[in-house]
Coordinates of C-alpha atoms (C1' of nucleotides) in Angstrom, one line a residue:
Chain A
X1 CA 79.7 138.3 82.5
X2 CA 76.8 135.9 84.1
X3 CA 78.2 133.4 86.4
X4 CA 74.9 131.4 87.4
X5 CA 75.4 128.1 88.9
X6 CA 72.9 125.5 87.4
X7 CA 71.0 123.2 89.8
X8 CA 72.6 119.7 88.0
X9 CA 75.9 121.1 89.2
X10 CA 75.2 120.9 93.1
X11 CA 73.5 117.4 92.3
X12 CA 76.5 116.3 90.2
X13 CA 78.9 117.5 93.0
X14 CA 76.8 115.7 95.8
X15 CA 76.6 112.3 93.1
X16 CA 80.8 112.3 92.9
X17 CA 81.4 113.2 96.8
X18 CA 78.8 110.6 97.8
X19 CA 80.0 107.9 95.4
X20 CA 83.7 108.9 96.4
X21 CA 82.8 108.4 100.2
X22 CA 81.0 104.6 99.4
X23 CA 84.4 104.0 97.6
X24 CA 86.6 104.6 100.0
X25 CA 84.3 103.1 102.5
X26 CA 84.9 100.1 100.6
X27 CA 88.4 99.6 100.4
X28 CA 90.3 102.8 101.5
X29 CA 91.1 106.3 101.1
X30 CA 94.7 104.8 99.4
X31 CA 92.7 102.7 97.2
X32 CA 90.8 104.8 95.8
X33 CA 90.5 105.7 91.9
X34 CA 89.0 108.6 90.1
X35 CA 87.8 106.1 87.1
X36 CA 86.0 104.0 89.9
X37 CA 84.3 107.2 91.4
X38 CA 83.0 108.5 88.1
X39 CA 81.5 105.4 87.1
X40 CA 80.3 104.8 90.4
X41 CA 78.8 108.5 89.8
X42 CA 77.4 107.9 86.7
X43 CA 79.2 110.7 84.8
X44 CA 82.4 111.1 82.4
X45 CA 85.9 111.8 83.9
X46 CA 86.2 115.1 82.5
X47 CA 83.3 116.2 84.4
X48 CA 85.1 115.1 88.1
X49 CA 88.0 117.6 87.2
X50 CA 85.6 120.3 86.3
X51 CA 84.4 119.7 89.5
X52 CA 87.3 119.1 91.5
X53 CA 91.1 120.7 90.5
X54 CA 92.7 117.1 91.0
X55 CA 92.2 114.1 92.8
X56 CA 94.3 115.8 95.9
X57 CA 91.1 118.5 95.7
X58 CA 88.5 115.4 96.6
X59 CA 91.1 113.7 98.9
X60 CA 91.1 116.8 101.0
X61 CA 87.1 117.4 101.5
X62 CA 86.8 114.1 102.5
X63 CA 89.8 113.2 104.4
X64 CA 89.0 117.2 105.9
X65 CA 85.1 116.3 106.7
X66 CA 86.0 113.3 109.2
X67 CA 88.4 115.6 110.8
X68 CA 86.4 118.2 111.3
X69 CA 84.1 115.4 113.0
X70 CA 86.6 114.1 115.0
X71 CA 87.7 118.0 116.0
X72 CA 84.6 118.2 117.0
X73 CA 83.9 115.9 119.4
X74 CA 87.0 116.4 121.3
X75 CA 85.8 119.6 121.6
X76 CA 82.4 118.3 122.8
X77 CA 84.1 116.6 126.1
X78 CA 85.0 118.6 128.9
X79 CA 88.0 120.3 128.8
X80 CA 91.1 118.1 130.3
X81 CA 93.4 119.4 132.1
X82 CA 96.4 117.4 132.5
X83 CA 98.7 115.5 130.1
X84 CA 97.0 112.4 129.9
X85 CA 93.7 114.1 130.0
X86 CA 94.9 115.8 127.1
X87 CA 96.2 112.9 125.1
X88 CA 92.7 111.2 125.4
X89 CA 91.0 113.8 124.4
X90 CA 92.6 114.0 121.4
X91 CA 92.6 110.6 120.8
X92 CA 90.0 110.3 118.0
X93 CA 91.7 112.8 116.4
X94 CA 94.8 111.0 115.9
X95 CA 93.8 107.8 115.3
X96 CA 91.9 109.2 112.7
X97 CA 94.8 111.0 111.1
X98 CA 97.1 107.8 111.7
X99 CA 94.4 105.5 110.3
X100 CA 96.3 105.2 106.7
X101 CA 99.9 105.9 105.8
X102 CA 97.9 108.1 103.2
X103 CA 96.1 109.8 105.1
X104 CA 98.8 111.2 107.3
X105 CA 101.0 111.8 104.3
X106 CA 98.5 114.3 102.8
X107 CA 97.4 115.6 105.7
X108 CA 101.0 116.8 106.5
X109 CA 101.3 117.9 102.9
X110 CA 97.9 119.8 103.0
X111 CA 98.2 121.1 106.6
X112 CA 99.5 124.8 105.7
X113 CA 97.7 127.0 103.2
X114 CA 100.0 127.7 100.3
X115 CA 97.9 131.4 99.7
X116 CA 96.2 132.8 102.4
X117 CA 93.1 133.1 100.2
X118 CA 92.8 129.7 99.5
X119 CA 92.8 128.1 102.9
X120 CA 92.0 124.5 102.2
X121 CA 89.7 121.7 104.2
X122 CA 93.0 120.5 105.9
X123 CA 94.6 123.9 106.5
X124 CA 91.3 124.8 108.0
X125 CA 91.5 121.7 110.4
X126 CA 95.1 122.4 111.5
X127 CA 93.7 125.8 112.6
X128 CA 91.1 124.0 114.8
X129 CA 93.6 122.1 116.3
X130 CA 95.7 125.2 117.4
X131 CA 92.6 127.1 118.7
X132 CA 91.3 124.0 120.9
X133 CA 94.7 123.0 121.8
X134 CA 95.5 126.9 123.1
X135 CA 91.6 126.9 124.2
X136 CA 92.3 124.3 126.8
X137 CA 95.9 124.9 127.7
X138 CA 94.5 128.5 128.9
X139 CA 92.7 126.6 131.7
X140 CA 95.0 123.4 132.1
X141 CA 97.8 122.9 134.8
X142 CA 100.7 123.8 132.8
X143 CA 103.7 126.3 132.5
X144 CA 103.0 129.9 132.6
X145 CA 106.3 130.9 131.4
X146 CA 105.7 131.1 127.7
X147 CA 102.4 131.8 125.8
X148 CA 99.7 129.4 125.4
X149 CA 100.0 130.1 121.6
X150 CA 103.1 128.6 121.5
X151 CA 102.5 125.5 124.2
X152 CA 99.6 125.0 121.6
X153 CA 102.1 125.0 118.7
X154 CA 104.3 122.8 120.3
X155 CA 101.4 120.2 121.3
X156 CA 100.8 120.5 117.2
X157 CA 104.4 119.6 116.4
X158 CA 104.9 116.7 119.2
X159 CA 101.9 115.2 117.8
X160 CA 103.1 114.8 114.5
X161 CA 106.6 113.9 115.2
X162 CA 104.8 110.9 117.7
X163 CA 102.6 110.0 114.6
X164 CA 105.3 110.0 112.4
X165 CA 107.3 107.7 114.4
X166 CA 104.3 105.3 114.8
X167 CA 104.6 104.0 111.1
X168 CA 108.5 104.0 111.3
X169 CA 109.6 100.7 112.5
X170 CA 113.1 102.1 114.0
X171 CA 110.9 103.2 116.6
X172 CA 107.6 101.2 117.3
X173 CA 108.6 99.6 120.4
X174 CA 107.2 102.8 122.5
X175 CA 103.6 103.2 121.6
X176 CA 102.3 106.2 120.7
X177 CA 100.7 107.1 122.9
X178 CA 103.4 106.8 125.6
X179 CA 105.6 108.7 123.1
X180 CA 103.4 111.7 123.3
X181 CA 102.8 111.3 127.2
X182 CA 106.7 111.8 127.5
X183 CA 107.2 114.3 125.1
X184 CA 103.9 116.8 126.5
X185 CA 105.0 116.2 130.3
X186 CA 108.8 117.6 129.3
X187 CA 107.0 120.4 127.0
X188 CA 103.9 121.1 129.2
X189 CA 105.3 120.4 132.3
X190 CA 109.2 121.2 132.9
X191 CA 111.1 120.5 135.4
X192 CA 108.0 118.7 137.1
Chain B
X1 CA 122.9 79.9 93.1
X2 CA 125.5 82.6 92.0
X3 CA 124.9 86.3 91.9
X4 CA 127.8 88.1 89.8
X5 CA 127.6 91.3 89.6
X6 CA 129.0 92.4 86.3
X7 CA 131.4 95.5 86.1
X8 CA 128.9 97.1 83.7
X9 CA 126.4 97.1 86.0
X10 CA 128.1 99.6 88.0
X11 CA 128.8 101.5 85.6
X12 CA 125.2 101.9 84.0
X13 CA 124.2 102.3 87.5
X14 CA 127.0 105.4 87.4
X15 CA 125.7 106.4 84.5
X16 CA 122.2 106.9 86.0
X17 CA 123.2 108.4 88.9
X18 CA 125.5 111.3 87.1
X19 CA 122.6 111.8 84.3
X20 CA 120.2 112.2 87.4
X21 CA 122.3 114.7 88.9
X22 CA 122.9 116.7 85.5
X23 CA 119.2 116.7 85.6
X24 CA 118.3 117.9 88.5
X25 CA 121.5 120.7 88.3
X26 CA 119.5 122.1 85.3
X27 CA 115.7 122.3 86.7
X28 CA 115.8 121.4 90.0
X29 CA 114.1 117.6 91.5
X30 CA 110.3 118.7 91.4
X31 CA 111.2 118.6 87.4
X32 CA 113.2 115.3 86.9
X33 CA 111.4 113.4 84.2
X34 CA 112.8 109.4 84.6
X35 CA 112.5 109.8 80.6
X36 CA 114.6 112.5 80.6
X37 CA 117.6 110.8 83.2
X38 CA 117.3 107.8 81.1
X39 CA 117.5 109.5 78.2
X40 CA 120.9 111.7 79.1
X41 CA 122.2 108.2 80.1
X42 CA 121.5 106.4 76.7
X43 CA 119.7 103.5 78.1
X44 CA 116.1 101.9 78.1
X45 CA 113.5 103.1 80.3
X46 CA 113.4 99.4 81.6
X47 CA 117.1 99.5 82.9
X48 CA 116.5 102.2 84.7
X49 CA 113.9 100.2 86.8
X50 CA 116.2 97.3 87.2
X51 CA 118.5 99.8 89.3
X52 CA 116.3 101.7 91.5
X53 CA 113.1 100.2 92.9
X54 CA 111.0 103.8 91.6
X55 CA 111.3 106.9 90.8
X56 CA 111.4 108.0 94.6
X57 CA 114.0 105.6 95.6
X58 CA 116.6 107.0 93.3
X59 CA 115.5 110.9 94.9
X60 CA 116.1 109.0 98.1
X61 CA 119.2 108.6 97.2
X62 CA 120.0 111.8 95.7
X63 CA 118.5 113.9 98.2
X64 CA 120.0 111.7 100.9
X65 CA 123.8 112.4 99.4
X66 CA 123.1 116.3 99.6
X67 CA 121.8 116.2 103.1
X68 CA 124.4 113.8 104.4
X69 CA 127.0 116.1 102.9
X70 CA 125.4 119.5 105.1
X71 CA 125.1 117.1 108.1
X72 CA 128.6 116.8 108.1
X73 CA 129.1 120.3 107.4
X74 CA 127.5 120.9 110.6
X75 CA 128.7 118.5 112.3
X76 CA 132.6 119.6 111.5
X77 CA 132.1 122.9 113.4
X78 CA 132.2 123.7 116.7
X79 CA 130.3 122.2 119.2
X80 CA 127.6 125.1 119.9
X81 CA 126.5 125.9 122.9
X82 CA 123.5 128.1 122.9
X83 CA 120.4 128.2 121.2
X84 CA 121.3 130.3 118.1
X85 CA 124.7 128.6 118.5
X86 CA 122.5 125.6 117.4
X87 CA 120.4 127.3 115.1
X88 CA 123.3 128.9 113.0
X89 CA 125.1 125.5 113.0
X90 CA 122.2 123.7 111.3
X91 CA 121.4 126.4 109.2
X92 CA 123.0 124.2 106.1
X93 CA 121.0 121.1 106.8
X94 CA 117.7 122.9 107.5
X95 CA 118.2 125.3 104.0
X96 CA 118.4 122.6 101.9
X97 CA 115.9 120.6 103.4
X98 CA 113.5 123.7 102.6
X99 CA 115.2 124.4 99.0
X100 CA 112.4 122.7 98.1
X101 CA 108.7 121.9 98.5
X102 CA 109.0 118.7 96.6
X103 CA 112.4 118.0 98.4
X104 CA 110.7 118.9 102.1
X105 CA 107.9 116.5 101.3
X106 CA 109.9 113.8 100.3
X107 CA 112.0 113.8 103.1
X108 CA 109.2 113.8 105.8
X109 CA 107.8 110.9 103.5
X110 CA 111.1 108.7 104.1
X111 CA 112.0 109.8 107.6
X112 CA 111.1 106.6 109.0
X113 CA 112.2 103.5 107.7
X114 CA 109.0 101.2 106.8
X115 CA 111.4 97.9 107.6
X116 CA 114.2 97.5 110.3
X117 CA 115.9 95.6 107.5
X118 CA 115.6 98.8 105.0
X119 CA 117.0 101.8 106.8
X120 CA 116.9 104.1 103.2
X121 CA 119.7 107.0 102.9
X122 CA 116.9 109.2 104.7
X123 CA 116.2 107.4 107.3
X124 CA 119.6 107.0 108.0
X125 CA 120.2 110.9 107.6
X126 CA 117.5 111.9 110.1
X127 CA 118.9 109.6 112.6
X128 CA 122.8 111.4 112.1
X129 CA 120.8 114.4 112.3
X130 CA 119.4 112.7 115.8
X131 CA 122.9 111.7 117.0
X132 CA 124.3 115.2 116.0
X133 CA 121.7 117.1 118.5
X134 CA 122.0 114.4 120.9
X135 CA 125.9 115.2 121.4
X136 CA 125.6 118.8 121.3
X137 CA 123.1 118.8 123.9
X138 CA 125.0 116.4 126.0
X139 CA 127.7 119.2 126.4
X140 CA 125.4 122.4 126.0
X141 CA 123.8 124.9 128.5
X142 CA 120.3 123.5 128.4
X143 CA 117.5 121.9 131.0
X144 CA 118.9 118.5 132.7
X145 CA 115.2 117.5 133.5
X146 CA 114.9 115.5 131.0
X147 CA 117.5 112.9 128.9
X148 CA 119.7 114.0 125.5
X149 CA 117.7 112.0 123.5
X150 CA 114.1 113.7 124.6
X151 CA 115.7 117.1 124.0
X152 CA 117.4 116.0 120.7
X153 CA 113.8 114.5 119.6
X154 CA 112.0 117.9 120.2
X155 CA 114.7 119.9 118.4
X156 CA 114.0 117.7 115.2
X157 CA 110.4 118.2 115.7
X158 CA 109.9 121.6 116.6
X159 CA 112.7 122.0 113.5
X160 CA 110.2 120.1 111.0
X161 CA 107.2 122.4 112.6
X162 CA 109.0 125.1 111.9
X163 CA 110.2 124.6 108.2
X164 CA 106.0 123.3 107.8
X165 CA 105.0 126.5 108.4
X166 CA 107.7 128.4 106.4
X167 CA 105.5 126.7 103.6
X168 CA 102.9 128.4 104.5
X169 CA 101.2 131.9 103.6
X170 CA 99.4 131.7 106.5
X171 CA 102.5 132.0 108.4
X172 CA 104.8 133.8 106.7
X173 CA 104.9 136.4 108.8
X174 CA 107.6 135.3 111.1
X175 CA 111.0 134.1 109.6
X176 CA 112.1 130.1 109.9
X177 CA 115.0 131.1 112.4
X178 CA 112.8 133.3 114.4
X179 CA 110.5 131.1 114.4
X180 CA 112.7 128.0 115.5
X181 CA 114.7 130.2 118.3
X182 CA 111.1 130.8 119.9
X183 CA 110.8 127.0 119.9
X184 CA 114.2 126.0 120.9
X185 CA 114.5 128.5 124.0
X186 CA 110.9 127.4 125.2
X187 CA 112.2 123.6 125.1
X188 CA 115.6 124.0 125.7
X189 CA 115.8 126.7 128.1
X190 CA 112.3 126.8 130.3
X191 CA 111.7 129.5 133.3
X192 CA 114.4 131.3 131.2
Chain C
dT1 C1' 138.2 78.9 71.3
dC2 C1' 133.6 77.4 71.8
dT3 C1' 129.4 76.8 74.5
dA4 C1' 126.0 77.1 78.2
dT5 C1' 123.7 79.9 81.3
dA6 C1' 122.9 83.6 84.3
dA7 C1' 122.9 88.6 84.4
dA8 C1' 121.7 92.8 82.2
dA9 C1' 119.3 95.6 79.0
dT10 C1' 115.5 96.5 75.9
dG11 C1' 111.2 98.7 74.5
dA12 C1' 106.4 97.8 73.6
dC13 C1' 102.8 98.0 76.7
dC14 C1' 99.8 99.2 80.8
dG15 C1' 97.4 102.0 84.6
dT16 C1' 96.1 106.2 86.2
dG17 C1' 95.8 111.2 86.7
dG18 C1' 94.8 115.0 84.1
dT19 C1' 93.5 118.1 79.5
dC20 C1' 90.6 120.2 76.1
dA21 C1' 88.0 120.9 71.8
dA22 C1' 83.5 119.5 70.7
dT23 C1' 78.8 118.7 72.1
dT24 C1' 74.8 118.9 75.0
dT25 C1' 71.8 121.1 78.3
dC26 C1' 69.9 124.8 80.8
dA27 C1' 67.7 129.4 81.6
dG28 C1' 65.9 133.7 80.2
dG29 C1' 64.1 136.9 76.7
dA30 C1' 61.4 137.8 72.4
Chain D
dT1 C1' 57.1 128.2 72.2
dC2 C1' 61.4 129.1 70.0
dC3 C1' 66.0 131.1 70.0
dT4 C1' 70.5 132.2 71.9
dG5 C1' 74.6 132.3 74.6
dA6 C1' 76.6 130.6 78.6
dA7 C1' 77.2 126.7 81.7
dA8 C1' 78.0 121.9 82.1
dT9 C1' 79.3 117.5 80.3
dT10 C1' 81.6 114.4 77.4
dG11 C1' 85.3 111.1 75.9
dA12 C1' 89.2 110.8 73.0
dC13 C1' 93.7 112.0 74.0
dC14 C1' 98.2 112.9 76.5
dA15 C1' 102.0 112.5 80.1
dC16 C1' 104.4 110.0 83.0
dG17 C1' 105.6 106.2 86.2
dG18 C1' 106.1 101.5 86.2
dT19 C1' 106.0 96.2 84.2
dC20 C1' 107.6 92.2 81.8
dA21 C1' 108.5 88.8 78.0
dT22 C1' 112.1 88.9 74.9
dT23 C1' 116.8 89.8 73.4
dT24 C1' 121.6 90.8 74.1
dT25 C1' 125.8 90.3 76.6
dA26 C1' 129.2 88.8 79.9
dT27 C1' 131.4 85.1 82.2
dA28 C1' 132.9 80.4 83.7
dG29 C1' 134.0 75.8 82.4
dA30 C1' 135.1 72.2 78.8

DNA sequence: TCTATAAAATGACCGTGGTCAATTTCAGGA
DNA sequence: TCCTGAAATTGACCACGGTCATTTTATAGA
C-alpha cells in the first residue's frame, strides 16, 4: 500500500486552479465551464475530476481563497468598535460574498461542514468570521448581557439575512448597508 | 391577438402536477427525475417545459403548497406569547423546511423574488411567514425598543441561522429548538 | 359540416457535469 | 539500463435538464 504523490500531480493541480482563476477572471465565477478550464489547462476532463470531486470542489477553493483574503484584511484594520465601525470593517467581506448571485448561493450552501472531518474552504471561512466577529465584540461597546459567542453568531446571521435581501427586489429600497446598521444597533445595542 | 386557454391544458397541467407529487411521495424531491414526472404523466418531455419555466419552478411550486399549508397550521393556533410559545407554534413550518437538505436549499434560493412583477409561491410564503411573526409580536411580551417588523425580521433570520447549522456536523451538538430559544430570548427578550 | 388558425404537444437534439475501463507515465529495484 | 506495479491521465460514454422545429388538436367563423 504505497501512496506516493508524483511531482506532475501538484503541477497539474496548480495548471487547472490557475487556468480556472484566468477563467473566471474573464467572465465570472457563474460563467464558468469545466470543458473551458481543461482546455485552457491543457489536459483531458477526466483528469479535472481526478483532481477535484466536482465542479462545487473547484468553486469552493476559489470562491474560499478570495475570502480568506478579504477575512484577512478586515482583520488587518484596527479593531472597530461600534456598529458602523463594524459594518465597514466588514465591508470587503461582503461585497465580496454579494459580488454574484452565485457566489452567495454557494457560499450559503457550503458555509457548514457536512462531517466534521471534512471541513471545507468555505466552512473554514465561516469559522473566521465567528472568531473575528466574537474577537472584536470582546472589546467593542456592546451588550454584556449575553455572550460574545452568541452576539458573534447573530452578527453572522443579520448579515446574511441583509445579503439575502439585497438581491430580492421586494426589498431593495433600503440599501444594505443601512439594513444591517438597523438590524446590529437593535441586536448589538438594545434598548439604546 | 387572442390567448385561449384550452380545457386540456389544465388538465395536462393537473396531470403534471399529481404525477409530480406521486413522485416525490415515493423518493422524496432531491430524487425527482423530470423524466420520471413526465413519464407517470404520459406526456412528452417537451410539454412538460411548456408548463413550468424549469425544473425548479415546478419544486417552487410544490414545496411552496406544503409550506403554505404548515403556515397556516400555525397560524390557526393560538396567538403565543412567549418565546417557546413561538417556537412550538412554528415547529411545523420550520420541520418541513429542514425535511430536507435539497428542500432547505431551495427555499433560501427563492426567498426573494428576483422581479416585483414575479413574487414566486416562495417568496410569497416567506413573506406570510413575515406577517405571521409580525402579528404575534405585536401582541406578545417582548422588547418595545424597536418596531414589529425589526423583531419579526430577526426571528426569520436567526430561524434560517438556526436550521443552517442544524445542517451541520460541526454544530450538531446543540438541538435546532435549543438553539433558536437561545436566539429568540437574546433578541426578543434582552437584560432578561 | 368544413376550414383556417392559433394553441398545445411531441421527441429528436443539445450542453454540461460527471464516470470509468483502458492507456500512458513515473519511480524504484534488479 | 530494463522491468514492474502503482499513480496519473485519457477520452469515449452516460445522465439529466432544457430547446425548438414540426406535428397534432381544439376552437371559432363561414
Amino acid at each position: 500500500m504505497q501512496k506516493t504523490i508524483q511531482k506532475r500531480t501538484l503541477k497539474t493541480r496548480a495548471k487547472l486552479l490557475q487556468a480556472a482563476a484566468d477563467v473566471v477572471q474573464k467572465n465570472g465565477y457563474q460563467a464558468l465551464r469545466v470543458e473551458e478550464v481543461v482546455q485552457a489547462a491543457g489536459v483531458a476532463k477526466g483528469t479535472f475530476f481526478a483532481h477535484f470531486h466536482d465542479k462545487d470542489a473547484l468553486m469552493e477553493i476559489l470562491i474560499g481563497e478570495k475570502l480568506d483574503a478579504c477575512l484577512d484584511q478586515a482583520q488587518a484594520a484596527e479593531p472597530p468598535k461600534t456598529v458602523p465601525q463594524i459594518i465597514e470593517a466588514l465591508a470587503p467581506v461582503h461585497e465580496f460574498m454579494m459580488s454574484e448571485r452565485y457566489v452567495f448561493d454557494l457560499l450559503i450552501r457550503y458555509s457548514g461542514a457536512a462531517a466534521i472531518s471534512e471541513i471545507g474552504p468555505i466552512a473554514y471561512c465561516f469559522e473566521k468570521y465567528f472568531r473575528i466577529a466574537m474577537m472584536w465584540l470582546d472589546q467593542a461597546e456592546v451588550r454584556q448581557d449575553v455572550s460574545t459567542d452568541l452576539l458573534a453568531e447573530g452578527v453572522q446571521a443579520f448579515a446574511i439575512q441583509a445579503m439575502s435581501l439585497k438581491f430580492c427586489a421586494l426589498h431593495s429600497a433600503t440599501t444594505f448597508t443601512d439594513r444591517l446598521e438597523t438590524y446590529l444597533r437593535a441586536w448589538l445595542t438594545p434598548a439604546g
